[in-house]
Amino acid sequence: MDFEFTEEQLMIQQAAKDFAQRELLQDVQERDANAEFPTQHVKKLAELGFLGMMVSPEYDGGGMDSISYILAVEEIAKIDASVAVIMSVNNSLVCYGLNRFGNEEQKQKYLKPLAHGEVLGAFLLSEPEAGSDATHQHTTAEDKGVFYLLNGTKNWITNANSASIYIVIAQTHPEKHHHGINAFIVEKNTPGILLGPHENKMGMCSSDTHSVMFTDVKVPKENRIGEDGFGFKFAMMVLEVGRIGIASQALGIASGAFERATAYAKERKTFGTEIANHQAIAFKLSDMAVKIENARNLCLKAAWLKDNNKPITVASAMAKQYAADMAMEVTTEAVQIHGGYGYVKEYHVERLMREAKLTQIYEGTSEVQKIIISRNLLKN
């Protein structure tokens, strides 16, 4: 196996690192405290080509590989996981879904502006009564001939207010259960769409999260993605790729906490020496480094498999589950190493710990990933 990154991959990684350190770091704490959406930073992401990284240049994307993508996500998440998830949703869920499964008309009309960064996208799957169990969609899309009539509520939607284009999963044929589900491209300004209040979250506070309610929303027939009944399969295949992005985000959160904990341990003195010289702290740092490296290898393997058109169901689930759980462990230890300073906002690690928690929940909880892994292990 070749563990060397290409020159292009390293350039992309460095560009993401420079952007995060130079621009995101300046106001990340303030945006977190005020739950302020990073409008100007997202515009810069678009300018850097980070919102449609893996989309073909034919549709105004960067044409980059998945390894370049996860390297960029990690560097951004080290500083600001809210910006990383905005980037991840647009790349992994929205652009990827349209790039792979959309028809030519849909790609020209919707994928191009998404990949170029003119607009943001959002992925609407979760509902008040359909989170981990995504098969039981209560949002309905009634076939009216030339259009579908959309009714229902979606929960926990990243980019809900800032996005212009929604990918909505809804039930058209209830008698067919998950085989009757469809996926639709819905323009946010369509009459009948109402947003709930901004969610007051524990972490990733500057990420834009709302419920979205649909009341008799007319969706043109041509905005259905794929054949009738393809929606659930579409959602599951898109989420497989999305989990690589969230795994990379978790990796970045953990790496950022580790770097801060290491720097602090080299400066803080107790009992006449830097605390890094105490075995209790040195061993914590050693354990953190091993876990981060394991997560990184899982992320890279999943990305490599995707780029080589190999199955990623188990690899992406493993990467997501391990990286998310690892991020929670590492950020908790980073707070512990900082002692009382870790509990205050000035030192960033308490924010990273709050951000890590969400990676265990969204785009499939850690428990759901274990279901996916175990079922695939035992099905033969």
One Martini backbone bead per residue (centre of mass of N, CA, C, O) as a GRO file, in nm:
protein
  380
    1MET     BB    1   0.098   0.035   0.018
    2ASP     BB    2   0.030   0.383  -0.024
    3PHE     BB    3   0.112   0.654   0.215
    4GLU     BB    4   0.136   0.870   0.001
    5PHE     BB    5   0.086   1.183  -0.088
    6THR     BB    6   0.010   1.393  -0.310
    7GLU     BB    7   0.069   1.704  -0.414
    8GLU     BB    8  -0.227   1.784  -0.438
    9GLN     BB    9  -0.325   1.688  -0.160
   10LEU     BB   10  -0.130   1.872   0.002
   11MET     BB   11  -0.237   2.140  -0.109
   12ILE     BB   12  -0.525   2.111  -0.003
   13GLN     BB   13  -0.455   2.078   0.292
   14GLN     BB   14  -0.307   2.355   0.319
   15ALA     BB   15  -0.542   2.535   0.234
   16ALA     BB   16  -0.727   2.451   0.469
   17LYS     BB   17  -0.537   2.528   0.699
   18ASP     BB   18  -0.502   2.826   0.632
   19PHE     BB   19  -0.799   2.903   0.649
   20ALA     BB   20  -0.849   2.815   0.941
   21GLN     BB   21  -0.618   2.982   1.081
   22ARG     BB   22  -0.674   3.270   0.947
   23GLU     BB   23  -1.012   3.278   0.974
   24LEU     BB   24  -1.169   3.090   1.175
   25LEU     BB   25  -1.014   3.149   1.448
   26GLN     BB   26  -1.094   3.448   1.504
   27ASP     BB   27  -1.442   3.374   1.542
   28VAL     BB   28  -1.534   3.097   1.668
   29GLN     BB   29  -1.625   3.176   1.957
   30GLU     BB   30  -1.832   3.393   1.884
   31ARG     BB   31  -2.015   3.217   1.703
   32ASP     BB   32  -2.081   3.011   1.919
   33ALA     BB   33  -2.209   3.206   2.130
   34ASN     BB   34  -2.418   3.336   1.890
   35ALA     BB   35  -2.513   3.149   1.666
   36GLU     BB   36  -2.340   3.217   1.394
   37PHE     BB   37  -2.337   3.230   1.072
   38PRO     BB   38  -2.065   3.173   0.824
   39THR     BB   39  -2.098   3.346   0.559
   40GLN     BB   40  -1.809   3.441   0.469
   41HIS     BB   41  -1.674   3.160   0.489
   42VAL     BB   42  -1.849   3.019   0.274
   43LYS     BB   43  -1.758   3.196   0.041
   44LYS     BB   44  -1.462   3.105   0.063
   45LEU     BB   45  -1.509   2.809   0.011
   46ALA     BB   46  -1.607   2.856  -0.277
   47GLU     BB   47  -1.348   2.992  -0.385
   48LEU     BB   48  -1.172   2.723  -0.309
   49GLY     BB   49  -1.359   2.462  -0.390
   50PHE     BB   50  -1.516   2.319  -0.114
   51LEU     BB   51  -1.834   2.251  -0.222
   52GLY     BB   52  -1.729   2.064  -0.501
   53MET     BB   53  -1.483   1.860  -0.500
   54MET     BB   54  -1.613   1.571  -0.642
   55VAL     BB   55  -1.703   1.715  -0.884
   56SER     BB   56  -1.725   1.749  -1.195
   57PRO     BB   57  -1.610   1.993  -1.411
   58GLU     BB   58  -1.866   1.980  -1.593
   59TYR     BB   59  -2.019   2.088  -1.300
   60ASP     BB   60  -1.814   2.291  -1.141
   61GLY     BB   61  -1.605   2.114  -1.014
   62GLY     BB   62  -1.297   1.980  -0.883
   63GLY     BB   63  -1.226   1.666  -0.931
   64MET     BB   64  -1.173   1.524  -0.669
   65ASP     BB   65  -1.079   1.324  -0.426
   66SER     BB   66  -1.154   1.179  -0.120
   67ILE     BB   67  -0.886   1.235   0.021
   68SER     BB   68  -0.884   1.539  -0.015
   69TYR     BB   69  -1.145   1.584   0.136
   70ILE     BB   70  -1.064   1.469   0.422
   71LEU     BB   71  -0.826   1.657   0.463
   72ALA     BB   72  -0.994   1.919   0.464
   73VAL     BB   73  -1.197   1.854   0.687
   74GLU     BB   74  -0.997   1.815   0.917
   75GLU     BB   75  -0.872   2.101   0.921
   76ILE     BB   76  -1.141   2.252   0.976
   77ALA     BB   77  -1.234   2.087   1.235
   78LYS     BB   78  -1.006   2.176   1.425
   79ILE     BB   79  -1.152   2.466   1.444
   80ASP     BB   80  -1.455   2.419   1.278
   81ALA     BB   81  -1.729   2.211   1.275
   82SER     BB   82  -1.949   2.385   1.147
   83VAL     BB   83  -1.809   2.425   0.874
   84ALA     BB   84  -1.761   2.124   0.815
   85VAL     BB   85  -2.068   2.045   0.792
   86ILE     BB   86  -2.144   2.228   0.564
   87MET     BB   87  -1.942   2.098   0.368
   88SER     BB   88  -2.036   1.801   0.392
   89VAL     BB   89  -2.328   1.822   0.300
   90ASN     BB   90  -2.275   1.944   0.019
   91ASN     BB   91  -2.087   1.715  -0.078
   92SER     BB   92  -2.195   1.423   0.028
   93LEU     BB   93  -2.516   1.456  -0.009
   94VAL     BB   94  -2.585   1.651  -0.245
   95CYS     BB   95  -2.371   1.639  -0.474
   96TYR     BB   96  -2.336   1.336  -0.488
   97GLY     BB   97  -2.629   1.257  -0.548
   98LEU     BB   98  -2.647   1.421  -0.818
   99ASN     BB   99  -2.392   1.316  -0.964
  100ARG     BB  100  -2.489   1.008  -0.961
  101PHE     BB  101  -2.839   1.028  -0.989
  102GLY     BB  102  -2.876   1.247  -1.172
  103ASN     BB  103  -2.978   1.410  -1.430
  104GLU     BB  104  -2.890   1.630  -1.664
  105GLU     BB  105  -3.091   1.852  -1.590
  106GLN     BB  106  -3.026   1.854  -1.283
  107LYS     BB  107  -2.727   1.922  -1.311
  108GLN     BB  108  -2.754   2.193  -1.459
  109LYS     BB  109  -2.956   2.334  -1.253
  110TYR     BB  110  -2.822   2.230  -0.955
  111LEU     BB  111  -2.524   2.130  -0.939
  112LYS     BB  112  -2.361   2.368  -1.039
  113PRO     BB  113  -2.426   2.582  -0.810
  114LEU     BB  114  -2.333   2.394  -0.581
  115ALA     BB  115  -2.035   2.340  -0.672
  116HIS     BB  116  -1.964   2.654  -0.702
  117GLY     BB  117  -2.125   2.815  -0.450
  118GLU     BB  118  -2.389   2.984  -0.499
  119VAL     BB  119  -2.519   2.748  -0.334
  120LEU     BB  120  -2.695   2.564  -0.096
  121GLY     BB  121  -2.745   2.252   0.069
  122ALA     BB  122  -2.995   2.002   0.173
  123PHE     BB  123  -3.080   1.716   0.390
  124LEU     BB  124  -3.408   1.545   0.408
  125LEU     BB  125  -3.490   1.287   0.651
  126SER     BB  126  -3.550   1.354   0.925
  127GLU     BB  127  -3.789   1.294   1.193
  128PRO     BB  128  -3.979   1.286   1.470
  129GLU     BB  129  -4.042   0.951   1.379
  130ALA     BB  130  -3.756   0.945   1.184
  131GLY     BB  131  -3.447   0.855   1.238
  132SER     BB  132  -3.300   0.573   1.252
  133ASP     BB  133  -3.589   0.500   1.126
  134ALA     BB  134  -3.611   0.565   0.785
  135THR     BB  135  -3.855   0.384   0.677
  136HIS     BB  136  -4.067   0.581   0.847
  137GLN     BB  137  -4.217   0.789   0.652
  138HIS     BB  138  -4.441   1.079   0.693
  139THR     BB  139  -4.365   1.212   0.456
  140THR     BB  140  -4.547   1.320   0.171
  141ALA     BB  141  -4.582   1.221  -0.195
  142GLU     BB  142  -4.828   1.307  -0.403
  143ASP     BB  143  -4.948   1.193  -0.699
  144LYS     BB  144  -5.065   1.445  -0.959
  145GLY     BB  145  -4.884   1.385  -1.229
  146VAL     BB  146  -4.710   1.677  -1.274
  147PHE     BB  147  -4.705   1.647  -0.955
  148TYR     BB  148  -4.608   1.683  -0.619
  149LEU     BB  149  -4.743   1.652  -0.284
  150LEU     BB  150  -4.607   1.805   0.001
  151ASN     BB  151  -4.609   1.652   0.340
  152GLY     BB  152  -4.448   1.768   0.640
  153THR     BB  153  -4.166   1.685   0.870
  154LYS     BB  154  -3.837   1.806   0.939
  155ASN     BB  155  -3.537   1.728   1.120
  156TRP     BB  156  -3.226   1.844   1.180
  157ILE     BB  157  -3.140   2.071   0.954
  158THR     BB  158  -2.879   2.134   0.774
  159ASN     BB  159  -2.898   2.443   0.614
  160ALA     BB  160  -3.201   2.530   0.610
  161ASN     BB  161  -3.175   2.852   0.578
  162SER     BB  162  -2.919   2.874   0.370
  163ALA     BB  163  -3.054   2.713   0.172
  164SER     BB  164  -3.190   2.654  -0.173
  165ILE     BB  165  -3.152   2.332  -0.172
  166TYR     BB  166  -3.348   2.038  -0.153
  167ILE     BB  167  -3.331   1.706  -0.022
  168VAL     BB  168  -3.621   1.496  -0.029
  169ILE     BB  169  -3.769   1.252   0.179
  170ALA     BB  170  -4.056   1.050   0.063
  171GLN     BB  171  -4.384   0.918   0.069
  172THR     BB  172  -4.587   0.758  -0.191
  173HIS     BB  173  -4.610   0.428  -0.105
  174PRO     BB  174  -4.712   0.290   0.181
  175GLU     BB  175  -4.763  -0.015   0.091
  176LYS     BB  176  -4.431  -0.038   0.021
  177HIS     BB  177  -4.282   0.125   0.204
  178HIS     BB  178  -3.952   0.168   0.129
  179HIS     BB  179  -4.033   0.119  -0.183
  180GLY     BB  180  -4.213   0.411  -0.177
  181ILE     BB  181  -3.971   0.595  -0.181
  182ASN     BB  182  -3.861   0.936  -0.240
  183ALA     BB  183  -3.662   1.175  -0.425
  184PHE     BB  184  -3.622   1.540  -0.397
  185ILE     BB  185  -3.616   1.850  -0.558
  186VAL     BB  186  -3.624   2.152  -0.356
  187GLU     BB  187  -3.719   2.470  -0.345
  188LYS     BB  188  -3.725   2.689  -0.086
  189ASN     BB  189  -3.926   2.913  -0.233
  190THR     BB  190  -4.158   2.735  -0.210
  191PRO     BB  191  -4.466   2.716  -0.149
  192GLY     BB  192  -4.521   2.584   0.195
  193ILE     BB  193  -4.257   2.667   0.342
  194LEU     BB  194  -4.146   2.610   0.687
  195LEU     BB  195  -3.962   2.732   0.958
  196GLY     BB  196  -3.819   2.676   1.232
  197PRO     BB  197  -3.640   2.732   1.483
  198HIS     BB  198  -3.346   2.771   1.601
  199GLU     BB  199  -3.138   2.552   1.732
  200ASN     BB  200  -3.038   2.496   2.073
  201LYS     BB  201  -2.726   2.387   2.100
  202MET     BB  202  -2.447   2.242   2.237
  203GLY     BB  203  -2.320   2.232   1.945
  204MET     BB  204  -2.253   2.369   1.656
  205CYS     BB  205  -2.391   2.668   1.667
  206SER     BB  206  -2.323   2.791   1.365
  207SER     BB  207  -2.506   2.594   1.271
  208ASP     BB  208  -2.789   2.545   1.057
  209THR     BB  209  -3.080   2.451   1.255
  210HIS     BB  210  -3.392   2.299   1.145
  211SER     BB  211  -3.711   2.282   1.086
  212VAL     BB  212  -3.927   2.143   0.817
  213MET     BB  213  -4.230   2.253   0.660
  214PHE     BB  214  -4.495   2.090   0.467
  215THR     BB  215  -4.763   2.254   0.264
  216ASP     BB  216  -4.861   2.185  -0.029
  217VAL     BB  217  -4.604   2.112  -0.204
  218LYS     BB  218  -4.493   2.174  -0.525
  219VAL     BB  219  -4.343   1.914  -0.728
  220PRO     BB  220  -4.192   1.848  -0.992
  221LYS     BB  221  -4.155   1.560  -1.164
  222GLU     BB  222  -3.851   1.627  -1.260
  223ASN     BB  223  -3.748   1.624  -0.935
  224ARG     BB  224  -3.710   1.339  -0.940
  225ILE     BB  225  -3.495   1.084  -0.822
  226GLY     BB  226  -3.527   0.863  -1.024
  227GLU     BB  227  -3.710   0.613  -0.974
  228ASP     BB  228  -3.979   0.482  -0.858
  229GLY     BB  229  -3.868   0.402  -0.527
  230PHE     BB  230  -3.550   0.511  -0.485
  231GLY     BB  231  -3.513   0.684  -0.218
  232PHE     BB  232  -3.395   0.492  -0.002
  233LYS     BB  233  -3.148   0.400  -0.155
  234PHE     BB  234  -3.037   0.678  -0.198
  235ALA     BB  235  -2.998   0.756   0.102
  236MET     BB  236  -2.805   0.520   0.181
  237MET     BB  237  -2.580   0.581  -0.031
  238VAL     BB  238  -2.524   0.871   0.061
  239LEU     BB  239  -2.457   0.809   0.362
  240GLU     BB  240  -2.201   0.649   0.314
  241VAL     BB  241  -2.046   0.906   0.227
  242GLY     BB  242  -2.115   1.093   0.465
  243ARG     BB  243  -1.955   0.924   0.683
  244ILE     BB  244  -1.678   1.009   0.589
  245GLY     BB  245  -1.711   1.309   0.660
  246ILE     BB  246  -1.776   1.269   0.966
  247ALA     BB  247  -1.522   1.115   1.036
  248SER     BB  248  -1.334   1.352   0.957
  249GLN     BB  249  -1.450   1.549   1.158
  250ALA     BB  250  -1.384   1.387   1.412
  251LEU     BB  251  -1.083   1.380   1.357
  252GLY     BB  252  -1.042   1.688   1.370
  253ILE     BB  253  -1.140   1.737   1.656
  254ALA     BB  254  -0.930   1.551   1.790
  255SER     BB  255  -0.675   1.683   1.672
  256GLY     BB  256  -0.723   1.963   1.793
  257ALA     BB  257  -0.722   1.870   2.091
  258PHE     BB  258  -0.444   1.736   2.091
  259GLU     BB  259  -0.274   1.983   2.015
  260ARG     BB  260  -0.359   2.150   2.264
  261ALA     BB  261  -0.274   1.948   2.484
  262THR     BB  262   0.024   1.930   2.409
  263ALA     BB  263   0.097   2.229   2.436
  264TYR     BB  264   0.007   2.256   2.731
  265ALA     BB  265   0.192   2.026   2.853
  266LYS     BB  266   0.463   2.189   2.771
  267GLU     BB  267   0.389   2.450   2.968
  268ARG     BB  268   0.274   2.328   3.210
  269LYS     BB  269   0.340   2.349   3.564
  270THR     BB  270   0.430   2.084   3.803
  271PHE     BB  271   0.643   2.000   4.035
  272GLY     BB  272   0.884   2.149   3.851
  273THR     BB  273   0.726   2.060   3.577
  274GLU     BB  274   0.610   1.956   3.304
  275ILE     BB  275   0.327   1.765   3.254
  276ALA     BB  276   0.451   1.585   3.024
  277ASN     BB  277   0.652   1.442   3.243
  278HIS     BB  278   0.409   1.301   3.336
  279GLN     BB  279   0.286   0.991   3.301
  280ALA     BB  280  -0.019   1.050   3.310
  281ILE     BB  281   0.000   1.242   3.059
  282ALA     BB  282   0.173   1.088   2.852
  283PHE     BB  283  -0.028   0.848   2.827
  284LYS     BB  284  -0.264   1.006   2.723
  285LEU     BB  285  -0.128   1.105   2.462
  286SER     BB  286  -0.067   0.827   2.351
  287ASP     BB  287  -0.360   0.724   2.330
  288MET     BB  288  -0.462   0.951   2.148
  289ALA     BB  289  -0.272   0.901   1.905
  290VAL     BB  290  -0.364   0.613   1.839
  291LYS     BB  291  -0.665   0.674   1.788
  292ILE     BB  292  -0.625   0.878   1.561
  293GLU     BB  293  -0.473   0.690   1.368
  294ASN     BB  294  -0.694   0.482   1.338
  295ALA     BB  295  -0.906   0.675   1.221
  296ARG     BB  296  -0.746   0.767   0.976
  297ASN     BB  297  -0.725   0.489   0.840
  298LEU     BB  298  -1.029   0.444   0.808
  299CYS     BB  299  -1.082   0.692   0.631
  300LEU     BB  300  -0.882   0.625   0.401
  301LYS     BB  301  -1.002   0.355   0.323
  302ALA     BB  302  -1.284   0.452   0.247
  303ALA     BB  303  -1.187   0.652   0.031
  304TRP     BB  304  -1.039   0.450  -0.148
  305LEU     BB  305  -1.278   0.269  -0.212
  306LYS     BB  306  -1.446   0.484  -0.351
  307ASP     BB  307  -1.233   0.565  -0.574
  308ASN     BB  308  -1.240   0.231  -0.658
  309ASN     BB  309  -1.536   0.119  -0.669
  310LYS     BB  310  -1.599   0.008  -0.382
  311PRO     BB  311  -1.727  -0.109  -0.117
  312ILE     BB  312  -1.849   0.104   0.185
  313THR     BB  313  -2.039   0.024   0.410
  314VAL     BB  314  -1.842  -0.080   0.635
  315ALA     BB  315  -1.612   0.132   0.624
  316SER     BB  316  -1.787   0.384   0.690
  317ALA     BB  317  -1.902   0.277   0.957
  318MET     BB  318  -1.634   0.235   1.102
  319ALA     BB  319  -1.527   0.522   1.078
  320LYS     BB  320  -1.763   0.666   1.218
  321GLN     BB  321  -1.777   0.514   1.488
  322TYR     BB  322  -1.481   0.540   1.579
  323ALA     BB  323  -1.432   0.846   1.543
  324ALA     BB  324  -1.660   0.946   1.728
  325ASP     BB  325  -1.579   0.799   1.989
  326MET     BB  326  -1.290   0.906   1.991
  327ALA     BB  327  -1.355   1.211   2.009
  328MET     BB  328  -1.486   1.196   2.286
  329GLU     BB  329  -1.236   1.088   2.437
  330VAL     BB  330  -1.021   1.300   2.354
  331THR     BB  331  -1.167   1.560   2.447
  332THR     BB  332  -1.193   1.478   2.741
  333GLU     BB  333  -0.885   1.458   2.790
  334ALA     BB  334  -0.819   1.748   2.713
  335VAL     BB  335  -0.970   1.873   2.947
  336GLN     BB  336  -0.815   1.723   3.172
  337ILE     BB  337  -0.532   1.837   3.107
  338HIS     BB  338  -0.631   2.140   3.160
  339GLY     BB  339  -0.836   2.135   3.366
  340GLY     BB  340  -0.982   2.419   3.455
  341TYR     BB  341  -0.921   2.542   3.170
  342GLY     BB  342  -1.100   2.332   3.009
  343TYR     BB  343  -1.384   2.460   3.129
  344VAL     BB  344  -1.316   2.699   2.955
  345LYS     BB  345  -1.347   2.878   2.655
  346GLU     BB  346  -1.059   2.992   2.585
  347TYR     BB  347  -0.930   2.680   2.516
  348HIS     BB  348  -1.160   2.516   2.324
  349VAL     BB  349  -1.203   2.214   2.434
  350GLU     BB  350  -1.501   2.235   2.521
  351ARG     BB  351  -1.605   2.274   2.233
  352LEU     BB  352  -1.492   2.012   2.112
  353MET     BB  353  -1.657   1.828   2.296
  354ARG     BB  354  -1.937   1.926   2.201
  355GLU     BB  355  -1.889   1.853   1.900
  356ALA     BB  356  -1.831   1.546   1.924
  357LYS     BB  357  -2.111   1.439   2.009
  358LEU     BB  358  -2.260   1.466   1.730
  359THR     BB  359  -2.098   1.240   1.574
  360GLN     BB  360  -2.271   1.010   1.735
  361ILE     BB  361  -2.557   1.094   1.583
  362TYR     BB  362  -2.525   1.188   1.303
  363GLU     BB  363  -2.562   0.999   1.025
  364GLY     BB  364  -2.570   0.790   1.235
  365THR     BB  365  -2.534   0.629   1.492
  366SER     BB  366  -2.326   0.426   1.658
  367GLU     BB  367  -2.540   0.202   1.677
  368VAL     BB  368  -2.606   0.186   1.374
  369GLN     BB  369  -2.322   0.108   1.282
  370LYS     BB  370  -2.325  -0.165   1.433
  371ILE     BB  371  -2.553  -0.284   1.273
  372ILE     BB  372  -2.421  -0.273   0.997
  373ILE     BB  373  -2.170  -0.437   1.062
  374SER     BB  374  -2.300  -0.697   1.181
  375ARG     BB  375  -2.483  -0.773   0.939
  376ASN     BB  376  -2.243  -0.806   0.739
  377LEU     BB  377  -2.090  -1.027   0.902
  378LEU     BB  378  -2.367  -1.233   0.929
  379LYS     BB  379  -2.501  -1.289   0.631
  380ASN     BB  380  -2.319  -1.561   0.545
   0.00000   0.00000   0.00000
